[in-house]
PDB file of C-alpha atoms in Angstrom:
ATOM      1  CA  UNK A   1      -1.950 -15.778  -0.862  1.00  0.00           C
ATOM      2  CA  UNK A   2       1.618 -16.173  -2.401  1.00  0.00           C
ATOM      3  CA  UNK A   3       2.361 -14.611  -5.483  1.00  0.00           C
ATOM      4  CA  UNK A   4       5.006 -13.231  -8.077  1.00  0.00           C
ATOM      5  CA  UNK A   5       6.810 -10.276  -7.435  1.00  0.00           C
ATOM      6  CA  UNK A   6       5.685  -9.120 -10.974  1.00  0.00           C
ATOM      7  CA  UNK A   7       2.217  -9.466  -9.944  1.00  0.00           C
ATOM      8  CA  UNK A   8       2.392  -7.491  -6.869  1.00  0.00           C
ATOM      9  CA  UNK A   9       2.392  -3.645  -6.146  1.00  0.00           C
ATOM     10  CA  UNK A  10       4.591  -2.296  -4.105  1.00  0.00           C
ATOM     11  CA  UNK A  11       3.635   0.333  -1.691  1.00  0.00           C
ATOM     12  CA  UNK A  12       5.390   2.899   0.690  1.00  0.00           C
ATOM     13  CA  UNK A  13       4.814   5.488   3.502  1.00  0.00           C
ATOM     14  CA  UNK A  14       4.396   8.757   1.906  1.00  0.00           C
ATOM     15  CA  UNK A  15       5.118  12.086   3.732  1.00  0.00           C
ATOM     16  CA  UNK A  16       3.329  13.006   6.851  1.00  0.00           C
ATOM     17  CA  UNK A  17       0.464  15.890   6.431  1.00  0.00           C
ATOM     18  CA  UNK A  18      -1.542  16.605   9.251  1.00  0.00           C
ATOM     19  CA  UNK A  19      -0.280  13.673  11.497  1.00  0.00           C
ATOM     20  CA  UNK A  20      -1.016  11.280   8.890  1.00  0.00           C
ATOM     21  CA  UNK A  21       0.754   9.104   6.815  1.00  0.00           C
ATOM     22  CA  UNK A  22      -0.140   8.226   3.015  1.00  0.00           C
ATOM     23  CA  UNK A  23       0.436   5.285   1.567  1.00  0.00           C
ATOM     24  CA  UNK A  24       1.275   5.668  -1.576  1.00  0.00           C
ATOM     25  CA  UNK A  25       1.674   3.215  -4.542  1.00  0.00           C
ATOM     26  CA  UNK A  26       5.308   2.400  -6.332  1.00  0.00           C
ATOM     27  CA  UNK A  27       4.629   0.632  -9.688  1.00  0.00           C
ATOM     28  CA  UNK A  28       8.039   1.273 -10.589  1.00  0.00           C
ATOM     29  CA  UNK A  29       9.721  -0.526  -7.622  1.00  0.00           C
ATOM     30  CA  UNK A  30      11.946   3.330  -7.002  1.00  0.00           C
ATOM     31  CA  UNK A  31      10.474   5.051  -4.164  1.00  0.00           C
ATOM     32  CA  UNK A  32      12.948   5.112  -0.963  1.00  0.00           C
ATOM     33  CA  UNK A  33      12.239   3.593   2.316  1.00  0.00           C
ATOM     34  CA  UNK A  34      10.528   0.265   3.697  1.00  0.00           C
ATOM     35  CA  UNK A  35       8.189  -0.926   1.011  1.00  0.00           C
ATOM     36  CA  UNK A  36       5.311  -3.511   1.584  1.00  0.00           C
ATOM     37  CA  UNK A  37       3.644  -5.615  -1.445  1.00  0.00           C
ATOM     38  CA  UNK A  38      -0.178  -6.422  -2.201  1.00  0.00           C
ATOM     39  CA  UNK A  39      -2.148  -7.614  -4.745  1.00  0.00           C
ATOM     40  CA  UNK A  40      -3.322  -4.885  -7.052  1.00  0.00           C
ATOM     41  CA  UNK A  41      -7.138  -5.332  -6.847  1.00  0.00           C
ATOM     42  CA  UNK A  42      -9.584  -3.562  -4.586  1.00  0.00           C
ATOM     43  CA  UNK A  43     -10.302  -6.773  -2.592  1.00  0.00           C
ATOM     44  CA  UNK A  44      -6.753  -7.110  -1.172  1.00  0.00           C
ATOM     45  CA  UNK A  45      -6.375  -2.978  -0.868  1.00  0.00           C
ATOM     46  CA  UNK A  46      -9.725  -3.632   1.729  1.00  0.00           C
ATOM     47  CA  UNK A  47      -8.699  -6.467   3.648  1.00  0.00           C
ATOM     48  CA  UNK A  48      -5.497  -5.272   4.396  1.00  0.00           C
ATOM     49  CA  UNK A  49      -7.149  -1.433   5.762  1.00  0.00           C
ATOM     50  CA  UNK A  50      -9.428  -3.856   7.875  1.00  0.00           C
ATOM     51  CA  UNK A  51      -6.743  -6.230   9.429  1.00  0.00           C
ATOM     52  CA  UNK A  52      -4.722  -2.558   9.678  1.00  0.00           C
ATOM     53  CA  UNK A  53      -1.547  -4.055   7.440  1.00  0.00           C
ATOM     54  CA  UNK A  54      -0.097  -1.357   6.071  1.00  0.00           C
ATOM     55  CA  UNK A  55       0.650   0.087   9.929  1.00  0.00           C
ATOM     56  CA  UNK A  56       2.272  -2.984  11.326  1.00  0.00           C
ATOM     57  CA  UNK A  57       4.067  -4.064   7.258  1.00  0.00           C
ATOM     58  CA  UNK A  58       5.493  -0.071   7.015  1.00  0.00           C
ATOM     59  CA  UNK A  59       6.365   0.078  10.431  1.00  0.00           C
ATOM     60  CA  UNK A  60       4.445   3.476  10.957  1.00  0.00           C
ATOM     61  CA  UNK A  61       2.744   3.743  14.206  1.00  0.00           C
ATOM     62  CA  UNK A  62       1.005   7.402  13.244  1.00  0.00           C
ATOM     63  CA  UNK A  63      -2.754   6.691  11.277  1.00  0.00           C
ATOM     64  CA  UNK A  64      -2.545   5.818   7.548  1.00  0.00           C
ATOM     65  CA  UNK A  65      -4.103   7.282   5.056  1.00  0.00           C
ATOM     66  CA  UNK A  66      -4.535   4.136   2.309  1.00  0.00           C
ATOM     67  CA  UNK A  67      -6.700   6.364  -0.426  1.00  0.00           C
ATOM     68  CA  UNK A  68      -3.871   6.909  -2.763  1.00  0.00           C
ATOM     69  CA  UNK A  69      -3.380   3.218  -2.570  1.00  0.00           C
ATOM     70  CA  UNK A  70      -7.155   2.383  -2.978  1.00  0.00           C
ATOM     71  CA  UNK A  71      -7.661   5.491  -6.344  1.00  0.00           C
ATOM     72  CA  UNK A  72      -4.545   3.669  -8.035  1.00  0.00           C
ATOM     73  CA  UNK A  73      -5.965   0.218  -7.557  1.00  0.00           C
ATOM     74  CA  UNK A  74      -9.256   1.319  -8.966  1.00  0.00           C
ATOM     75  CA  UNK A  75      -7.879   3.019 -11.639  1.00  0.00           C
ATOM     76  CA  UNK A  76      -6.152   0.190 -12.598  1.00  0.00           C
ATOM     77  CA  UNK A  77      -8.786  -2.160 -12.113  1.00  0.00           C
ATOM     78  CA  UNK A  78     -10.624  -0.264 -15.012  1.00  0.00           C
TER      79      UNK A  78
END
């Protein structure tokens, strides 16, 4: 669903390690490169690793590693 920018996080492809790319959370709206925006809660974090999201949003064809994405929205969550 549609939401405020405020009420989004914004997330980016992280360095590749290992032929894999993180995803990695930017709560500050800073990191460089082609950003893609979800809700912060674990629900949205899951749906979008099931429909694959982050791949086709980041333009990353390499796997994605979402766990820094998932540990920040849990963290926050608390």
């Amino acid at each position: 669903k549609r939401a405020a920018a405020a009420d989004l996080l914004r997330v980016v492809a992280g360095p590749d390690a290992d032929d894999t790319v993180s995803v990695v959370p930017d709560p500050r709206r800073r990191l460089p490169g082609r950003g893609a925006w979800l809700h912060p809660d674990s629900g949205c974090v899951a749906l979008a690793e099931r429909r694959r999201a982050f791949g086709r949003a980041l333009r990353v064809t390499d796997p994605i590693d979402p766990a820094p994405v998932r540990e920040y929205v849990s963290g926050a969550e608390r």
